[in-house]
XYZ file of C-alpha atoms in Angstrom:
327
model
C -12.169 6.172 -9.139
C -10.673 5.114 -5.799
C -9.529 1.923 -4.091
C -9.743 1.260 -0.357
C -7.136 -0.851 1.443
C -7.382 -2.401 4.923
C -4.682 -4.194 6.933
C -4.894 -5.316 10.560
C -1.546 -6.780 11.556
C -0.262 -7.829 14.964
C 0.786 -4.289 15.919
C -0.834 -1.790 13.516
C -4.351 -0.896 12.349
C -4.161 0.539 8.821
C -6.542 1.917 6.191
C -5.519 3.593 2.936
C -7.126 5.013 -0.189
C -5.388 5.300 -3.574
C -6.577 6.589 -6.926
C -6.285 5.024 -10.372
C -2.740 6.422 -10.715
C -1.526 4.945 -7.385
C -1.546 8.353 -5.712
C -2.233 8.100 -1.991
C -5.381 9.960 -1.016
C -5.432 8.739 2.577
C -2.949 6.721 4.650
C -4.104 6.198 8.221
C -2.322 4.024 10.755
C -2.597 3.460 14.471
C 0.014 1.496 16.388
C -1.383 -0.920 18.928
C -0.404 -0.142 22.514
C 2.008 -2.485 24.269
C 2.586 -2.267 28.029
C 6.041 -1.332 29.317
C 8.298 -4.382 29.872
C 5.905 -6.506 27.814
C 7.248 -8.744 25.039
C 4.207 -8.371 22.815
C 0.429 -8.709 22.568
C -1.864 -11.702 22.583
C -3.935 -12.056 19.421
C -7.109 -11.435 21.436
C -5.718 -8.147 22.747
C -4.683 -7.088 19.248
C -8.163 -7.865 17.900
C -9.705 -5.788 20.713
C -7.486 -2.807 19.929
C -8.238 -3.097 16.203
C -11.956 -2.911 17.014
C -11.300 0.391 18.802
C -8.978 1.846 16.152
C -10.785 0.959 12.936
C -13.931 3.128 13.298
C -11.918 6.372 13.444
C -9.590 5.341 10.615
C -12.546 4.221 8.514
C -14.409 7.490 9.076
C -11.344 9.511 8.043
C -10.816 7.360 4.943
C -14.433 7.638 3.831
C -14.386 11.398 4.408
C -11.333 11.726 2.136
C -13.245 10.702 -1.015
C -16.744 10.353 -2.421
C -17.710 6.822 -1.371
C -19.645 6.441 -4.628
C -16.301 6.609 -6.426
C -14.785 3.655 -4.521
C -14.495 0.780 -7.015
C -13.445 -2.014 -4.665
C -11.876 -2.896 -1.325
C -8.531 -4.626 -0.880
C -7.981 -6.360 2.454
C -5.276 -8.588 3.882
C -6.974 -11.719 5.219
C -3.959 -13.836 6.177
C -0.241 -13.458 6.841
C 1.086 -15.244 3.748
C -0.091 -16.651 0.436
C 0.187 -20.294 1.529
C -2.391 -22.886 2.491
C -3.252 -22.826 6.185
C -1.841 -19.347 6.802
C -4.029 -17.744 9.471
C -3.985 -15.215 12.294
C -7.081 -13.953 14.143
C -5.987 -10.312 13.802
C -6.769 -10.322 10.100
C -10.425 -11.136 10.735
C -10.787 -7.597 12.131
C -9.982 -5.977 8.815
C -11.835 -8.613 6.808
C -15.020 -8.084 8.814
C -14.799 -4.314 8.343
C -14.345 -4.844 4.602
C -17.503 -6.980 4.541
C -19.503 -4.254 6.276
C -18.281 -1.519 3.924
C -18.835 -3.787 0.915
C -22.442 -4.442 1.881
C -23.084 -0.734 2.437
C -21.593 0.696 -0.755
C -22.057 -2.409 -2.947
C -18.497 -2.924 -4.172
C -16.443 -6.136 -4.340
C -13.797 -7.261 -1.871
C -10.422 -8.363 -3.219
C -8.400 -10.402 -0.756
C -4.621 -10.481 -0.475
C -2.081 -11.584 2.083
C -0.282 -9.250 4.472
C 2.988 -10.256 2.818
C 1.691 -9.376 -0.656
C 0.801 -5.943 0.685
C 4.358 -5.469 1.950
C 5.843 -6.481 -1.397
C 3.570 -4.223 -3.448
C 3.962 -1.203 -1.152
C 7.725 -1.712 -1.020
C 8.196 -1.820 -4.787
C 5.754 1.073 -5.275
C 7.591 3.233 -2.717
C 10.805 3.161 -4.767
C 8.995 3.285 -8.121
C 10.367 -0.130 -9.001
C 8.768 -2.415 -11.568
C 10.155 -5.904 -12.039
C 9.840 -7.454 -15.495
C 10.915 -10.960 -14.492
C 11.333 -13.055 -11.369
C 12.930 -11.311 -8.424
C 13.847 -12.076 -4.830
C 12.141 -10.498 -1.842
C 13.457 -10.562 1.713
C 10.573 -9.945 4.105
C 12.183 -9.110 7.449
C 9.945 -8.074 10.326
C 8.861 -8.998 13.835
C 6.672 -11.804 12.565
C 8.532 -12.924 9.453
C 12.019 -13.518 8.137
C 11.548 -15.128 4.736
C 13.493 -15.107 1.497
C 11.038 -15.332 -1.394
C 11.170 -15.926 -5.120
C 8.422 -13.806 -6.654
C 6.823 -14.118 -10.081
C 4.426 -11.182 -10.464
C 3.188 -12.312 -13.867
C 1.760 -15.551 -12.469
C 1.148 -14.145 -8.957
C 3.437 -16.836 -7.547
C 5.441 -16.554 -4.330
C 7.842 -19.336 -3.340
C 9.687 -19.480 -0.017
C 13.324 -20.368 -0.763
C 14.972 -19.412 2.522
C 14.815 -17.487 5.757
C 14.876 -18.314 9.433
C 14.413 -21.757 10.926
C 13.683 -20.417 14.413
C 13.549 -16.787 15.575
C 12.515 -14.005 13.233
C 14.910 -11.070 13.018
C 12.397 -8.834 14.778
C 11.980 -11.351 17.607
C 15.752 -11.476 18.023
C 15.911 -7.682 18.254
C 12.922 -7.413 20.603
C 14.088 -10.126 23.006
C 17.477 -8.481 23.327
C 15.919 -5.026 23.559
C 13.543 -6.003 26.370
C 16.485 -7.495 28.296
C 18.221 -4.128 27.916
C 15.149 -2.288 29.227
C 14.093 -0.910 25.835
C 10.353 -0.432 25.241
C 8.739 -3.037 22.978
C 8.810 -3.073 19.964
C 12.488 -2.260 20.334
C 13.898 -1.824 16.829
C 13.535 1.934 16.367
C 14.863 2.836 19.819
C 17.838 0.496 19.399
C 18.516 2.065 16.000
C 18.535 5.517 17.648
C 20.960 4.263 20.305
C 23.379 3.252 17.575
C 23.202 6.758 16.098
C 23.731 8.441 19.471
C 26.682 6.287 20.567
C 29.410 5.251 18.126
C 30.015 1.935 19.842
C 32.372 -0.818 18.767
C 30.627 -4.060 17.936
C 31.055 -7.423 19.604
C 31.562 -10.345 17.245
C 28.623 -12.728 17.467
C 28.260 -16.214 15.970
C 26.599 -16.426 12.549
C 24.523 -19.492 11.733
C 23.737 -19.920 8.018
C 23.115 -23.088 6.020
C 22.713 -22.282 2.317
C 19.631 -19.979 2.323
C 18.489 -20.866 5.851
C 19.634 -18.901 8.883
C 19.224 -19.235 12.637
C 19.078 -16.482 15.249
C 18.440 -18.573 18.378
C 22.148 -19.233 18.987
C 23.252 -15.609 18.547
C 20.348 -14.433 20.742
C 21.372 -16.813 23.552
C 24.957 -15.580 23.235
C 23.847 -11.950 23.574
C 21.625 -12.729 26.568
C 24.625 -14.227 28.371
C 26.637 -11.070 27.669
C 23.848 -8.931 29.122
C 23.558 -11.109 32.232
C 27.298 -10.804 32.877
C 27.356 -7.018 32.481
C 27.295 -5.109 35.776
C 26.669 -1.645 34.294
C 23.963 -1.709 31.630
C 24.285 1.952 30.624
C 23.319 3.607 27.340
C 26.755 3.010 25.832
C 26.548 -0.722 26.578
C 23.036 -0.860 25.148
C 24.326 0.793 21.966
C 27.195 -1.690 21.749
C 24.803 -4.630 22.030
C 22.371 -3.060 19.553
C 24.983 -2.452 16.859
C 26.340 -5.969 17.388
C 22.894 -7.497 16.886
C 22.214 -5.424 13.763
C 25.601 -6.361 12.279
C 24.955 -10.014 13.095
C 21.596 -9.931 11.320
C 23.110 -8.080 8.347
C 25.875 -10.620 7.817
C 23.486 -13.568 8.060
C 21.083 -11.939 5.594
C 23.968 -11.096 3.264
C 25.115 -14.729 3.159
C 21.655 -16.098 2.397
C 21.102 -13.536 -0.376
C 24.462 -14.427 -1.918
C 23.669 -18.141 -1.794
C 20.138 -17.685 -3.164
C 21.302 -15.514 -6.051
C 24.117 -17.935 -6.877
C 21.573 -20.757 -7.105
C 18.683 -18.975 -8.866
C 20.769 -16.548 -10.976
C 18.321 -13.805 -9.949
C 20.064 -10.485 -9.312
C 17.235 -8.176 -8.176
C 16.410 -8.223 -4.456
C 13.668 -6.161 -2.783
C 13.864 -5.703 0.987
C 10.565 -5.148 2.827
C 9.345 -5.215 6.425
C 10.112 -3.065 9.445
C 13.531 -4.594 10.158
C 14.619 -4.070 6.535
C 14.424 -0.299 7.060
C 16.922 -0.370 9.953
C 19.667 2.142 9.150
C 22.583 -0.220 9.848
C 21.115 -3.295 8.173
C 20.027 -1.403 5.049
C 23.399 0.361 4.667
C 25.443 -2.823 5.062
C 23.391 -4.689 2.489
C 23.374 -1.846 -0.036
C 27.135 -1.279 0.377
C 28.066 -4.974 0.381
C 31.006 -5.579 -1.952
C 30.308 -9.307 -1.749
C 26.814 -8.832 -3.201
C 27.927 -6.220 -5.728
C 30.635 -8.610 -6.897
C 27.937 -11.083 -7.935
C 25.968 -8.325 -9.692
C 23.213 -8.317 -7.074
C 21.051 -5.180 -6.842
C 19.613 -4.490 -3.382
C 16.489 -2.306 -3.368
C 15.153 -1.287 0.026
C 11.628 0.070 0.312
C 11.204 3.488 1.876
C 10.963 3.246 5.691
C 7.397 4.582 5.764
C 6.276 1.724 3.534
C 8.536 -0.943 5.016
C 6.465 -0.898 8.180
C 2.907 -2.259 8.282
C 0.474 -0.306 6.099
C -2.647 -0.676 3.950
C -1.263 1.045 0.859
C -0.161 -2.291 -0.577
C -3.638 -3.782 -0.137
C -5.210 -0.771 -1.862
C -2.818 -0.935 -4.829
C -3.300 -4.710 -5.055
C -7.058 -4.152 -5.287
C -6.599 -1.540 -7.994
C -4.432 -3.847 -10.100
C -6.785 -6.791 -9.692
C -9.754 -4.610 -10.568
C -8.005 -3.350 -13.699
C -6.794 -6.775 -14.810
C -9.745 -8.931 -13.881
C -12.609 -6.541 -13.230
C -12.658 -7.586 -9.588
C -13.735 -11.091 -10.529
C -11.053 -12.715 -8.379
C -12.423 -11.011 -5.274
C -15.233 -12.090 -2.988
C -18.377 -10.031 -2.550
C-alpha cells in the first residue's frame, strides 16, 4: 500500500510516494526558475511553472508504484492551519490531486504546507514527540514559533516575526550583494569559503516576537557605504546576518520555553538548515542551561517537499480510514 503526497509552494513543485512503513519510494522536486537580479516570483508566475513541472513529476511518481496500490493522496492546500490562510500556488497541487483522485478512485486528504514541514522534519530525524513541543518554522515565507499538540492536531502560533521573515531578510541583503535569488545557500557557501569576522547588528526581540526590518535596514546602509563589494565583504555581511538571526531566534526560544515549560524544539524550513544558524542554536549554552533540546530536521527535508504531505495522508488513513479527507 502506498501514499501519494503533493506540495506546490512558492518556489518548488514536489511529489512524493511513501509506503506503509514511511519508506520513501519516490521524492521528486523541481525548483521554480527565478530570473537573475529578481527578488522573487509573482504567484501567477509560480502557478504557471507548477503547471509545467507537475506532469513530469506525476508521471515519474506513478511509474514508481502500481497505481492500484495507492490508498490515498495527501496534498497541501494552504500555507498554514489557520482560518483564511490562502495562496494561489497551492491550487496547482490541489487540482492535480483532484484529477488523480477521480482517475484512480482514492480519497484526498488535505493538510497545510506548514504541517508537511513539521511532519517531514520530525520524520527525517526519527523523532516522535509524546507531548506538546515547540516548532520554529523558519523559511522565506514564514518565521513562526509554534506550540504543537500532535494528539489533538492543534497548532498555536506563540511567537515569530512581526515584519520580515528570516528568509526575506537574507534574500533582500543577498540581492543587494549581487547574489542570485533565493540567496541563502550561496551566502552560506560564502561563509564557508571566507572566514570573515562578523559585524555586530542590532537585535530586536520582545518576549517571543522578533523584528528583522531594523537589522535589514542597518545592513543595507553598510552595503551602500562600501566601495569594494568583493567576495570577502559579502562573506562578512552574510555571517553577520546569520549570527543576527541566530541570536534573535535564540532569545525567543528561551523566552517561549521559560513561559510554556516546554523543552523540546523542532526546527524546520529552509533557513533552519543554514549551517551557521543550526550550529549556534544546537551549541547554545543559554538554551542548554534551561534544559532545552534543539532538534533540527535534515537539510533535505527542511526545504520544501511533499514527503510530509504523503506521511500525513498515511497517518490520517490509518487513524481515520481517510474519512477526514475530501473525495
